[in-house]
Amino acid sequence: MIRPGEIAVVGAAETTRLGVIPDMSQIMLHADAALNAMADAGLKPSDIDGVACVGPMMPQQVAHYLGITPKWVDGTGVGGCSFMLHVRHAAAAIHAGYARTILITHGESGRSRINATPRPAEPEGLNGQFEAPFGPFGPPTLFPIPVLRYMKERGVSHEDLAMVAVVQREWAGRNPRAMFRDPITVEDVLNSRMIAYPFRILQCCLVTDGGGALILTTADRAKDMPQKPVYILGTGESVESNMVSQMEDFSSSRAFRIAGPTAIEAAGIDRNAVDHMMIYDAFAHLPLYGLEDLGFCKPGEAAGFIREGNTRPGGKLPLNTTGGGLSYTHTGMYGMFALQESVRQMRGTAPAQVPGAKISVCHGVGGMFSASGTVVFSNQAP
Amino acid sequence: MLEPGRAKPKPTPETKHFWDGCKGGKLLLQRCGDTGRAYFPPRPFSPYTGTRNVSTFEASGRARLHSYVIHHRPVPGFTPPYAIAVVQLEEGPRMMTNIIGCPQTPEALLLDMDLQVAFVPMDEEITLPLFKPASK
């Protein structure tokens, strides 16, 4: 087995700009982030021998565009958490000797839609036959489908679900690159435009342009590189159903319950030792599911945990410290931005830095609870 | 007949019996030959044990409202606000559907309310299984 801390992140960067980037196509967003990450790591394209990215962008497109000759590639595409899986697969590949220095990229022109790939209807697919005819229209109509059931089973109120957005906006206010930074109240959330009951616009993620890239290599090699190494302690992954209507339990994600604890157990850490957490928040309910399914709160206690201020600035478990997909940025596949923030927090360079943070858990979702990936990072070699 | 414009399902060899059933006013599920448990969506083997020994049977059409959203934006084939629901069938499986014969409001759409299947044609080829509040 791979040892905790055997592999490290040595390069990490987002696109130079974030939010609205009408002068860059999707592949250039990949490249812009990759060039920034290589500069961060003090590396050139010729130093990279492995490339991972998520479809529709294929590794050969990114590799060729950047002038990289890989001997290992990964195009795992399970939605917005694909990058967590890329980190896991890259760590395993470096451990196995398949590659030495791996670049993981994301770029998405989610807002400006320049060379963005359309999602064709698939009337013969299972989603096309058994969900599409009933009127869903993208994630805002599908991701919140389980929420009312969760609220009933867990005793969660509309105010609780509004509070998630309020706390994250508080973090966004400390991040100059966040798209929405003005403070909001529970009343503001509950009076904002209804999208798909029970969720209103302030409980739905942004739609932005941007990208990010990570570079991984061995911890041994990381010692001689310019940045403070961010060690990978543990990782986990799983998938459930590509149809939200078919998830086993509407109040808990099976993929979360496998990916999260697998990563935490592999890291060999106690949950109390976690200083910082990112939970992919495409919509306001996801941090609640994440806190419960990863074992940081008992079922039904996550809403109170957030309401009581534990995830706020100064709280005992700072969560989504950029403002998250709700306030910072959300290109479509947000997982890369959650990873970037975990790396910044471990380097000590985050705009809303958690003082003295040593362990960060970064948890992603793909599709509508259809996939999950988790990475545990630390700035301390075990 | 439904308002035109909805995404229209295209049956495959594995699902054709289900759509034929809807057209004939029957909600067809499948049952695992090993465990006796019903499953959905249709496939010619059991997702519980992998056995190809499965049978098709007519469900009661009784269900309960498991969860839903009420969409407030326009979509072809729908007049907002409209509910996109998931129902739990009496036999166990869940399916996405719409609730008809009922205001599309949180006050009228109560979780766990009893429902009954209602077959509504989209066109000559496809009939959708929708659900309505069960008569008391």
XYZ file of C-alpha atoms in Angstrom:
518
model
C 0.000 0.000 0.000
C 0.967 3.589 -0.569
C 2.207 5.249 2.633
C 0.578 8.426 4.003
C 2.749 11.321 2.869
C 4.601 9.374 0.192
C 3.316 11.701 -2.551
C 3.080 15.492 -2.391
C 1.553 18.402 -4.251
C 4.411 20.578 -5.474
C 2.568 22.852 -7.870
C -0.893 24.382 -7.555
C -2.567 27.309 -9.249
C -5.841 28.596 -10.572
C -6.275 30.487 -13.819
C -4.846 34.000 -13.632
C -8.373 35.382 -13.659
C -11.540 33.769 -12.340
C -15.220 34.442 -12.889
C -15.903 35.953 -16.296
C -13.155 35.250 -18.843
C -14.636 35.986 -22.257
C -11.238 35.968 -23.993
C -10.224 32.358 -23.298
C -11.546 29.138 -24.746
C -11.897 26.036 -22.633
C -8.540 24.504 -23.616
C -6.757 27.798 -22.928
C -8.238 27.825 -19.428
C -6.612 24.396 -18.910
C -3.343 25.744 -20.301
C -3.422 29.002 -18.329
C -3.866 27.091 -15.072
C -1.230 24.506 -16.075
C 1.347 27.178 -16.963
C 0.700 28.888 -13.624
C 1.080 25.582 -11.755
C 4.314 24.754 -13.592
C 5.683 28.215 -12.767
C 4.642 27.659 -9.147
C 6.566 24.369 -9.079
C 9.529 25.650 -11.074
C 8.888 23.085 -13.796
C 8.621 23.097 -17.590
C 6.364 20.986 -19.816
C 9.334 18.693 -20.504
C 9.467 17.871 -16.772
C 5.915 16.490 -16.784
C 5.430 12.826 -17.676
C 1.823 12.254 -16.677
C -1.402 14.145 -17.459
C -4.924 13.833 -16.086
C -8.038 15.780 -16.943
C -11.759 15.162 -17.102
C -13.825 14.697 -20.243
C -14.985 16.164 -22.491
C -11.373 17.413 -22.525
C -9.125 14.447 -23.249
C -5.590 14.095 -21.846
C -4.140 14.034 -25.371
C -5.661 17.434 -26.089
C -4.149 19.035 -22.990
C -0.814 17.219 -23.341
C -0.335 18.164 -26.969
C -1.463 21.763 -26.470
C 1.081 22.171 -23.670
C 3.883 20.253 -25.402
C 3.954 17.391 -22.918
C 4.919 13.808 -23.817
C 3.205 11.656 -21.175
C 3.827 8.045 -20.353
C 0.763 7.932 -18.100
C -2.652 9.528 -18.610
C -5.994 9.484 -16.807
C -9.253 10.736 -18.251
C -11.473 9.616 -15.385
C -14.688 11.581 -15.706
C -17.244 11.163 -12.957
C -18.279 14.813 -12.725
C -17.020 17.632 -10.560
C -15.038 15.448 -8.146
C -13.020 13.835 -10.949
C -9.958 15.799 -9.803
C -10.033 14.136 -6.389
C -9.958 10.813 -8.216
C -7.162 12.078 -10.465
C -5.119 12.917 -7.342
C -5.770 9.410 -6.025
C -4.903 7.720 -9.309
C -1.848 9.939 -9.850
C -0.524 9.151 -6.371
C -0.929 5.439 -7.100
C 0.762 5.812 -10.492
C 3.755 7.637 -9.015
C 3.946 4.994 -6.265
C 3.902 2.291 -8.953
C 6.592 4.022 -10.987
C 4.360 4.663 -14.008
C 5.171 8.371 -13.912
C 7.270 10.741 -11.843
C 5.652 14.166 -12.169
C 1.948 14.367 -12.931
C -0.093 17.384 -14.012
C -3.853 17.467 -13.334
C -5.775 20.217 -15.119
C -9.223 21.734 -15.171
C -10.582 24.465 -17.392
C -14.203 25.280 -18.038
C -15.842 28.118 -19.852
C -19.017 27.527 -17.877
C -20.267 31.086 -18.184
C -18.876 32.452 -21.444
C -19.270 29.035 -23.153
C -16.277 29.441 -25.486
C -15.618 26.023 -26.991
C -17.666 24.579 -24.144
C -19.016 21.147 -24.923
C -22.785 20.929 -25.215
C -24.510 18.155 -23.290
C -26.586 16.300 -25.857
C -29.911 14.765 -24.858
C -29.732 10.977 -24.752
C -33.300 9.758 -25.105
C -32.185 6.107 -25.122
C -30.082 6.425 -21.964
C -31.546 5.501 -18.604
C -31.626 9.168 -17.557
C -33.219 10.033 -20.877
C -35.932 7.418 -20.425
C -36.617 7.539 -16.715
C -35.831 11.087 -15.570
C -35.758 13.529 -18.511
C -39.461 13.113 -19.456
C -40.526 14.503 -16.077
C -39.072 17.961 -16.591
C -35.668 18.245 -14.946
C -33.565 21.017 -16.398
C -29.984 20.648 -15.270
C -28.520 20.338 -11.779
C -30.737 22.977 -10.058
C -33.753 20.727 -10.625
C -32.046 17.394 -9.951
C -29.539 17.920 -7.161
C -32.146 19.231 -4.675
C -34.556 16.332 -5.331
C -33.592 14.522 -2.075
C -33.645 17.662 0.104
C -37.260 17.590 1.334
C -36.824 13.958 2.376
C -33.586 14.841 4.180
C -35.321 17.746 5.936
C -38.171 15.524 7.104
C -35.980 12.642 8.272
C -33.326 14.788 9.914
C -35.523 17.577 11.306
C -33.817 20.288 9.246
C -35.523 23.632 8.557
C -35.474 26.050 5.638
C -33.598 28.464 7.902
C -30.926 25.801 8.510
C -30.412 25.357 4.775
C -30.268 29.139 4.334
C -27.618 29.362 7.046
C -25.200 27.278 4.940
C -25.167 30.033 2.313
C -24.895 32.777 4.943
C -21.797 31.256 6.578
C -20.097 30.641 3.274
C -20.693 34.224 2.224
C -18.920 35.246 5.397
C -15.850 33.330 4.175
C -16.206 34.771 0.666
C -16.013 38.257 2.144
C -12.406 37.457 3.076
C -11.478 36.268 -0.432
C -10.754 39.003 -2.994
C -11.255 36.502 -5.852
C -14.711 35.399 -4.699
C -17.450 36.393 -7.116
C -20.007 37.281 -4.413
C -18.586 38.950 -1.304
C -21.327 41.102 0.254
C -22.704 39.680 3.514
C -26.149 38.071 3.398
C -28.662 37.064 6.062
C -30.995 34.092 6.415
C -33.825 36.456 5.437
C -31.948 37.483 2.282
C -31.611 33.830 1.314
C -35.237 32.983 2.058
C -36.437 36.035 0.108
C -34.221 35.418 -2.921
C -35.691 34.189 -6.190
C -37.184 30.702 -6.071
C -35.440 28.309 -8.465
C -36.607 24.832 -7.504
C -38.407 24.638 -4.154
C -37.033 24.253 -1.542
C -34.019 26.024 -3.048
C -33.691 29.663 -3.971
C -31.009 31.320 -6.066
C -28.716 32.007 -3.088
C -28.671 28.273 -2.317
C -27.504 27.377 -5.833
C -23.929 27.559 -7.098
C -22.527 30.207 -9.364
C -21.773 29.656 -13.027
C -18.316 30.939 -13.883
C -15.262 30.589 -16.124
C -11.963 29.393 -14.731
C -9.592 26.555 -14.171
C -6.957 25.104 -11.932
C -4.032 22.721 -12.046
C -2.062 20.570 -9.625
C 1.354 18.939 -9.944
C 2.218 15.845 -7.911
C 5.495 14.035 -7.376
C 7.202 11.993 -4.676
C 7.701 13.537 -1.243
C 11.422 12.858 -1.577
C 11.639 14.923 -4.728
C 9.358 17.601 -3.269
C 12.033 18.497 -0.710
C 14.161 20.079 -3.447
C 11.332 22.060 -5.031
C 10.454 25.715 -4.454
C 7.094 25.340 -2.665
C 6.388 23.952 0.758
C 5.241 20.375 0.013
C 1.620 19.505 0.709
C 1.525 15.823 1.520
C -1.255 13.456 0.498
C -2.127 11.425 3.565
C -5.058 9.459 2.235
C -7.592 9.268 -0.568
C -10.912 7.620 -1.313
C -13.351 7.269 -4.176
C -16.680 5.708 -5.030
C -19.693 6.009 -7.287
C -23.372 5.288 -6.781
C -26.115 5.926 -9.354
C -26.079 8.329 -12.255
C -29.793 8.898 -11.572
C -30.583 10.872 -8.429
C -33.986 9.159 -8.302
C -32.193 5.844 -7.744
C -29.882 6.790 -4.876
C -30.282 4.259 -2.065
C -30.933 6.697 0.747
C -32.120 10.238 0.071
C -30.663 11.420 3.376
C -27.169 10.065 2.906
C -24.837 9.480 -0.020
C -23.424 5.975 -0.321
C -20.531 7.314 -2.419
C -19.728 9.851 0.345
C -19.877 7.129 3.009
C -17.268 5.112 1.127
C -14.930 7.777 -0.284
C -14.673 9.915 2.858
C -13.995 7.279 5.508
C -11.669 5.395 3.117
C -9.528 8.523 2.803
C -9.586 9.275 6.536
C -8.677 5.695 7.449
C -5.889 5.598 4.862
C -4.528 8.830 6.346
C -4.551 7.246 9.784
C -5.912 10.403 11.385
C -8.520 11.130 13.995
C -11.370 13.367 12.860
C -10.626 15.684 15.789
C -7.214 16.385 14.240
C -8.767 17.933 11.112
C -8.194 21.705 11.055
C -9.802 22.614 7.757
C -12.374 21.130 5.454
C -13.732 21.631 1.969
C -17.012 19.970 0.996
C -18.054 20.517 -2.608
C -21.143 22.708 -2.348
C -22.923 22.849 -5.654
C -26.058 23.417 -3.566
C -26.675 24.290 0.075
C -27.478 20.784 1.284
C -24.140 19.254 0.317
C -22.108 20.437 3.322
C -24.754 18.856 5.584
C -24.560 15.503 3.820
C -20.760 15.726 3.763
C -20.377 16.479 7.481
C -22.674 13.582 8.381
C -21.542 11.012 5.828
C -17.861 11.596 6.566
C -18.494 11.151 10.278
C -17.818 14.713 11.446
C -21.413 14.995 12.701
C -23.957 12.370 13.674
C -26.958 12.017 11.324
C -29.198 15.028 11.874
C -26.581 17.099 13.689
C -24.851 18.861 10.785
C -27.430 21.651 10.511
C -27.017 22.506 14.197
C -23.235 22.248 13.868
C -23.284 24.940 11.177
C -25.981 27.032 12.899
C -23.897 27.120 16.077
C -20.955 28.637 14.206
C -18.531 25.711 14.142
C -17.746 26.141 10.443
C -17.517 29.962 10.490
C -14.342 32.011 10.683
C -12.989 31.293 14.162
C -15.056 28.085 14.481
C -13.563 24.744 15.365
C -13.933 23.264 11.868
C -13.524 26.000 9.237
C -15.411 24.774 6.165
C -15.433 25.999 2.562
C -13.140 28.874 3.406
C -13.230 30.430 -0.064
C -16.990 30.849 0.011
C -17.330 27.638 -1.995
C -19.375 26.983 -5.076
C -22.119 29.166 -3.609
C -20.015 32.341 -3.420
C -16.426 31.855 -4.654
C -16.635 30.232 -8.064
C -18.270 27.278 -9.818
C -17.287 26.585 -13.383
C -19.363 23.419 -13.648
C -16.778 21.056 -12.187
C -15.821 22.793 -8.960
C -13.732 20.040 -7.343
C -10.458 21.504 -8.599
C -11.141 24.752 -6.721
C -11.814 22.885 -3.473
C -8.440 21.129 -3.901
C -6.695 24.427 -4.609
C -8.019 25.906 -1.381
C -6.929 22.895 0.666
C -3.438 23.259 -0.810
C -3.367 27.013 -0.064
C -4.495 26.375 3.513
C -1.741 23.784 3.965
C 0.842 26.137 2.470
C -0.363 28.924 4.738
C -1.157 31.182 1.790
C -4.971 31.277 1.765
C -6.619 34.718 1.852
C -8.782 33.496 4.749
C -5.996 31.468 6.310
C -6.870 29.163 9.201
C -4.058 29.867 11.672
C -1.802 26.875 12.248
C -3.870 24.467 10.120
C -2.025 21.163 9.648
C -4.622 18.769 8.206
C -7.211 19.506 5.532
C -9.936 17.175 4.278
C -11.153 17.909 0.756
C -14.344 16.147 -0.256
C -15.948 16.209 -3.674
C -19.179 15.172 -5.322
C -19.777 14.265 -8.952
C -23.094 14.395 -10.771
C -26.106 14.427 -8.459
C -24.628 12.354 -5.613
C -23.486 9.941 -8.309
C -19.766 9.985 -7.495
C -17.398 11.046 -4.787
C -13.710 11.554 -4.118
C -11.878 12.610 -0.957
C -8.284 13.695 -0.336
C -6.665 14.257 3.064
C -3.758 16.726 2.913
C -1.174 17.809 5.443
C 1.763 20.202 5.560
C 3.517 17.847 7.983
C 5.303 14.734 6.761
C 3.917 11.823 8.807
C -52.574 14.088 -23.756
C -49.621 15.968 -22.335
C -48.523 19.459 -23.306
C -46.077 19.001 -26.227
C -42.337 19.580 -25.836
C -41.258 17.128 -23.143
C -38.097 15.106 -23.598
C -39.343 11.887 -25.152
C -37.918 8.571 -24.017
C -36.690 6.170 -26.666
C -37.096 2.557 -25.525
C -34.198 0.122 -25.880
C -34.404 -3.681 -26.158
C -34.011 -3.894 -22.372
C -36.768 -1.388 -21.574
C -39.287 -1.909 -24.370
C -41.549 -4.111 -22.229
C -41.860 -1.338 -19.645
C -42.962 1.253 -22.194
C -45.276 -1.237 -23.910
C -46.771 -1.885 -20.467
C -47.398 1.826 -19.857
C -49.108 2.090 -23.237
C -51.377 -0.773 -22.197
C -52.117 0.743 -18.781
C -49.800 -1.538 -16.797
C -46.863 -0.564 -14.589
C -44.394 -3.403 -15.109
C -41.578 -4.083 -12.698
C -39.074 -6.896 -12.562
C -38.255 -9.268 -9.762
C -34.960 -10.953 -8.871
C -35.262 -14.741 -9.034
C -32.784 -15.197 -6.192
C -34.087 -12.714 -3.641
C -37.656 -12.064 -4.753
C -36.984 -8.332 -4.564
C -38.418 -5.973 -7.152
C -36.147 -3.569 -9.021
C -36.228 -0.607 -11.403
C -35.175 0.670 -13.965
C -35.641 -2.378 -16.195
C -32.747 -4.668 -17.081
C -32.661 -8.380 -17.921
C -30.742 -9.371 -14.785
C -30.868 -8.685 -11.079
C -28.892 -5.757 -9.650
C -28.951 -7.585 -6.304
C -27.265 -10.865 -7.261
C -26.463 -10.673 -10.968
C -28.769 -13.557 -11.816
C -30.408 -13.534 -15.228
C -33.294 -15.429 -13.634
C -35.748 -12.563 -13.405
C -39.450 -12.167 -14.040
C -41.676 -9.292 -15.051
C -44.842 -8.548 -13.096
C -47.525 -5.891 -12.891
C -47.111 -3.522 -9.957
C -50.089 -2.374 -7.914
C -49.588 1.234 -9.004
C -49.770 2.337 -5.376
C -46.988 4.596 -4.194
C -46.022 7.238 -1.672
C -44.499 10.632 -2.319
C -40.844 10.281 -1.355
C -39.411 13.701 -2.283
C -39.724 16.433 -4.881
C -38.762 19.886 -6.074
C -41.108 22.503 -7.508
C -39.414 24.036 -10.507
C -40.142 27.714 -11.105
C -38.456 28.240 -14.445
C -39.811 27.447 -17.899
C -38.935 24.138 -19.543
C -40.331 22.920 -22.886
C -43.481 20.909 -22.218
C -44.133 22.337 -18.760
C -45.851 25.371 -17.289
C -44.052 26.484 -14.120
C -44.343 25.997 -11.256
C -44.412 22.233 -11.597
C -43.231 19.446 -9.325
C -40.601 16.894 -10.294
C -41.201 14.060 -7.879
C -39.756 10.749 -6.807
C -42.276 8.198 -5.581
C -41.709 5.053 -3.622
C -43.693 2.205 -5.139
C -45.471 -0.211 -2.812
C -43.196 -2.966 -4.171
C -40.044 -1.084 -3.105
C -38.418 0.617 -6.099
C -38.522 4.360 -6.569
C -39.129 6.265 -9.766
C -39.111 9.851 -10.975
C -42.471 11.166 -12.140
C -44.868 14.102 -11.990
C -47.848 14.468 -9.664
C -51.102 15.345 -11.396
C -54.558 16.241 -10.140
C -53.084 18.261 -7.318
C -51.892 21.864 -6.836
C -48.140 22.110 -7.365
C -47.527 23.612 -3.937
C -45.719 22.543 -0.756
C -49.066 22.703 1.053
C -50.686 20.186 -1.284
C -47.677 17.974 -1.891
C -47.074 16.265 1.427
C -44.286 13.767 1.803
C -45.532 10.203 2.211
C -48.992 11.039 0.833
C -50.631 8.071 -0.916
C -50.550 8.116 -4.683
C -51.873 6.018 -7.540
C -50.354 5.643 -10.981
C -52.102 7.374 -13.894
C -51.064 6.638 -17.459
C -50.973 9.734 -19.631
C -50.085 9.501 -23.328
C -47.349 11.742 -24.721
C -48.163 10.691 -28.264
C -49.059 7.500 -30.099
C -45.778 5.836 -29.167
C -45.098 6.780 -25.575
C -47.308 6.856 -22.502
C -45.812 8.145 -19.261
C -46.530 6.765 -15.803
C -47.565 9.799 -13.744
C -49.087 9.717 -10.267
C -52.139 11.327 -8.679
C -53.336 11.523 -5.088
C -55.033 8.225 -4.144
C -58.773 8.494 -3.664
C -59.709 7.928 -0.044
